[in-house]
GROMACS .gro file of C-alpha atoms in nm:
model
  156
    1UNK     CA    1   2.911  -1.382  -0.533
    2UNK     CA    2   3.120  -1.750  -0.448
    3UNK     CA    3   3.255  -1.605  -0.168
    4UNK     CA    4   2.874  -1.566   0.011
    5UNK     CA    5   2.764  -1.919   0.076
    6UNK     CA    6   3.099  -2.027   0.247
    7UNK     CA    7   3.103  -1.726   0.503
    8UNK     CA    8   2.666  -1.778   0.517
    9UNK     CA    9   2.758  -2.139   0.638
   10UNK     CA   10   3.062  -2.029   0.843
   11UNK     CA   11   2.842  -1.768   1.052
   12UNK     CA   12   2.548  -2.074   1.096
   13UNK     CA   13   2.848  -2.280   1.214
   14UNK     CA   14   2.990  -2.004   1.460
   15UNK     CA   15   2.671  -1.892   1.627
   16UNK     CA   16   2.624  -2.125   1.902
   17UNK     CA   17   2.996  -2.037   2.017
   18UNK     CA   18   2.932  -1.655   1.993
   19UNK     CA   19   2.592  -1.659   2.157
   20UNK     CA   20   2.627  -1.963   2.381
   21UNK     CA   21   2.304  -1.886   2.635
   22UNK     CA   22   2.018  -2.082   2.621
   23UNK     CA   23   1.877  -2.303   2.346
   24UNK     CA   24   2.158  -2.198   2.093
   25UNK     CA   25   2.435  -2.314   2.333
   26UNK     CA   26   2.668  -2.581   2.213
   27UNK     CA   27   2.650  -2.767   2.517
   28UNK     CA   28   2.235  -2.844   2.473
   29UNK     CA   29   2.347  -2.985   2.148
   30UNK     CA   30   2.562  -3.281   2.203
   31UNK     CA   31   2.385  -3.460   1.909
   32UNK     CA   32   2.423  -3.162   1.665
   33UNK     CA   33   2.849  -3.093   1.796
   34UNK     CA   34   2.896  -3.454   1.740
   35UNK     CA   35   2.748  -3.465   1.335
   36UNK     CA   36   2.932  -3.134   1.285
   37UNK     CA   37   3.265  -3.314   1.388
   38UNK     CA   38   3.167  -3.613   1.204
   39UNK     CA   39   3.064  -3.457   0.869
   40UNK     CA   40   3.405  -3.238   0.904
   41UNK     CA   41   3.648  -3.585   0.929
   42UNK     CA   42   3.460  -3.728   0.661
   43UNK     CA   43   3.517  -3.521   0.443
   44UNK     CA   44   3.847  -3.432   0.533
   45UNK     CA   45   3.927  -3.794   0.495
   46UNK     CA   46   3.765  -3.845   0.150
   47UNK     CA   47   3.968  -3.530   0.034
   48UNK     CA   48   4.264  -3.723   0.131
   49UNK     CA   49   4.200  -4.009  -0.053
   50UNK     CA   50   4.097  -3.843  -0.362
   51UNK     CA   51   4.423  -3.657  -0.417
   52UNK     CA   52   4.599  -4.000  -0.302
   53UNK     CA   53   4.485  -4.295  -0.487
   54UNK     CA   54   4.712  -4.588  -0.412
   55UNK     CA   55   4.445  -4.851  -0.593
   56UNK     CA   56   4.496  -4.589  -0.928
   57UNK     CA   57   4.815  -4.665  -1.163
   58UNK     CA   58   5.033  -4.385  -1.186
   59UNK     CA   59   5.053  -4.360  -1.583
   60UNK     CA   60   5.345  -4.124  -1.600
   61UNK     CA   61   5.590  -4.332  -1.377
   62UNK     CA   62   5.772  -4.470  -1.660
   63UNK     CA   63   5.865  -4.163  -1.843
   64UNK     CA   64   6.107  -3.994  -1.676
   65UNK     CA   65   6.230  -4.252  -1.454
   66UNK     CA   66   6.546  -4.443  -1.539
   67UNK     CA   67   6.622  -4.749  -1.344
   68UNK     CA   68   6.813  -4.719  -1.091
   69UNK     CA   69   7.186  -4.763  -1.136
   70UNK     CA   70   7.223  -5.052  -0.854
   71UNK     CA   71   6.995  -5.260  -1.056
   72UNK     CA   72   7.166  -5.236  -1.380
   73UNK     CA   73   7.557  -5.241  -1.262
   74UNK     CA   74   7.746  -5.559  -1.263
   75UNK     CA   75   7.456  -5.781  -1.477
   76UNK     CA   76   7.405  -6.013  -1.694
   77UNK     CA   77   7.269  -5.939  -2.080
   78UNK     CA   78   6.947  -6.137  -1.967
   79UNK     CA   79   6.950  -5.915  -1.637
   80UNK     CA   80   6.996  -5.620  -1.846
   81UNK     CA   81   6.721  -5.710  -2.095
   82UNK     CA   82   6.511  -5.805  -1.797
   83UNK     CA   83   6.568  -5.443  -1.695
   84UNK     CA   84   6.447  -5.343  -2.016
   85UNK     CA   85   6.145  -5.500  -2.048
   86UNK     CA   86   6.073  -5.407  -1.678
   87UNK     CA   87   6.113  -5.016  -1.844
   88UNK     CA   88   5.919  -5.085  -2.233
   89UNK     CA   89   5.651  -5.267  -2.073
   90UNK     CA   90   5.527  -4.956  -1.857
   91UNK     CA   91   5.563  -5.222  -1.507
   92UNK     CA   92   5.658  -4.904  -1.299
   93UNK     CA   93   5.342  -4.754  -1.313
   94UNK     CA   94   5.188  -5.009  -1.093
   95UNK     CA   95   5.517  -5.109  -0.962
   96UNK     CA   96   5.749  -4.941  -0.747
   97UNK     CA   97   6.109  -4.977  -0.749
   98UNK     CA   98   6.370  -4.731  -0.466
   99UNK     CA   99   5.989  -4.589  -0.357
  100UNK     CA  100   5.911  -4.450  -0.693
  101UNK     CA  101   5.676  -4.521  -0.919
  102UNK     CA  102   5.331  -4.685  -0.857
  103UNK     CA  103   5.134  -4.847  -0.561
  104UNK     CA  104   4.870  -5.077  -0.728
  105UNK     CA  105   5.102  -5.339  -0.717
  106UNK     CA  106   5.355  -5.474  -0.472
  107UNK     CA  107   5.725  -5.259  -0.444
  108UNK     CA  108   5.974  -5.489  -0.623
  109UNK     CA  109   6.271  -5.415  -0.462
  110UNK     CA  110   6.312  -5.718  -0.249
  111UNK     CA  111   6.110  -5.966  -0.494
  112UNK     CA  112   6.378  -6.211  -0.458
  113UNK     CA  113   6.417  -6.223  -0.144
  114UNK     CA  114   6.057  -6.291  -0.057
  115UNK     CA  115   5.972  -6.557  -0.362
  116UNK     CA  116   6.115  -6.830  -0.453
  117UNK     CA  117   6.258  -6.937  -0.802
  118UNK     CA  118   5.971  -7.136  -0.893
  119UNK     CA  119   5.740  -6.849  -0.721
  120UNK     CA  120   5.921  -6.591  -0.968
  121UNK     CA  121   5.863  -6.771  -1.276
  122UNK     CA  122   5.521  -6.878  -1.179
  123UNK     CA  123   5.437  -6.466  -1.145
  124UNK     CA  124   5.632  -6.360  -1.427
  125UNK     CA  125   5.434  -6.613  -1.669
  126UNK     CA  126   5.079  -6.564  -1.509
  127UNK     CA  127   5.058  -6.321  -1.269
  128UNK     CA  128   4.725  -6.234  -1.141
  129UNK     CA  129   4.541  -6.125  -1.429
  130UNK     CA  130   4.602  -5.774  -1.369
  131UNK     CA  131   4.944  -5.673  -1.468
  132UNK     CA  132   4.733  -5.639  -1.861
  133UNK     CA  133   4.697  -5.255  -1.770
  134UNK     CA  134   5.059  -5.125  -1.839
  135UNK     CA  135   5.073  -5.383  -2.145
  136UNK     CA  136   5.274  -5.672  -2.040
  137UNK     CA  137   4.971  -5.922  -2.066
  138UNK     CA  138   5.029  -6.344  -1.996
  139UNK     CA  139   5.137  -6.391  -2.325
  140UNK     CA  140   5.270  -6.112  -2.443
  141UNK     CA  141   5.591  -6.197  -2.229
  142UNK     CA  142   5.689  -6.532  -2.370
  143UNK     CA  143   5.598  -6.482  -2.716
  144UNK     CA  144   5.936  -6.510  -2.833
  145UNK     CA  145   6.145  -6.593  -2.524
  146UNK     CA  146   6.230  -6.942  -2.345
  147UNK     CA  147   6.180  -6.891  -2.012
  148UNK     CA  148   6.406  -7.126  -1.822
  149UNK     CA  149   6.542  -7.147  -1.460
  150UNK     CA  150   6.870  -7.015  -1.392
  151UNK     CA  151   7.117  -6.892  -1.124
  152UNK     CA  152   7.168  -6.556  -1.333
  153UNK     CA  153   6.774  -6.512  -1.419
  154UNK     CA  154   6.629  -6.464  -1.088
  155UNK     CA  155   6.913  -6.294  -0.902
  156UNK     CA  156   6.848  -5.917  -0.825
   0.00000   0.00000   0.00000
């Protein structure tokens, strides 16, 4: 009984290609090709973004994803807890880090290397209002911590 109105359409679709003489030829219908075409890449497009959503957090990033070793080797204690908070506060589902994790926000692999110290803390302390989603909301992050510049604090 589903199966009907696919093939129904599929036959309407097919007819001026199987009996291509006269009025039902595809060729007299320019106008009616064209919005068939049309209608068929829109909504192969809008499938495509609806099973990719790089605007959407992905809410299980965090779960099963341990840093990645590079990150953690050879630091600090305040690197290391940096790390942690990175992982408690959720940040990878909107954050990406070795191409996993979320898209919402910007990959954080090479943060340091684009921002400057001043430009890190700045982000870390306000951010744009939207990092409030994974939990780690303006003041949330400085509740109990002193954030000060130093050489070991904004090294990656």
């Amino acid at each position: 009984m589903l199966i009907a109105p696919p093939i129904g359409i599929a036959v309407l679709l097919l007819l001026p290609f199987l009996s291509g003489e006269g009025e039902k030829s595809w060729r007299r219908r320019p106008i009616a090709v064209l919005t068939v075409l049309l209608l068929a890449v829109m909504l192969g497009t809008f499938t495509r973004l609806a099973s990719y959503t790089p605007w959407s957090p992905e809410m299980n990033a965090w779960s099963g994803l341990p840093l990645p070793e590079r990150y953690l080797k050879d630091r600090s204690p305040l690197e290391r807890r940096g790390a942690l908070v990175f992982q408690d506060k959720q940040c990878r589902n909107c954050h990406a880090l070795d191409g996993k994790g979320g898209l919402r926000g910007p990959a954080l692999d090479t943060v340091a290397t684009r921002l400057t110290q001043d430009q890190l803390i700045r982000q870390v302390l306000q951010g744009r209002g939207e990092a409030q989603l994974g939990g780690l909301s303006r003041g949330l992050c400085t509740n109990h911590l002193t954030i000060e510049p130093t050489a070991e604090a904004t090294r990656l």
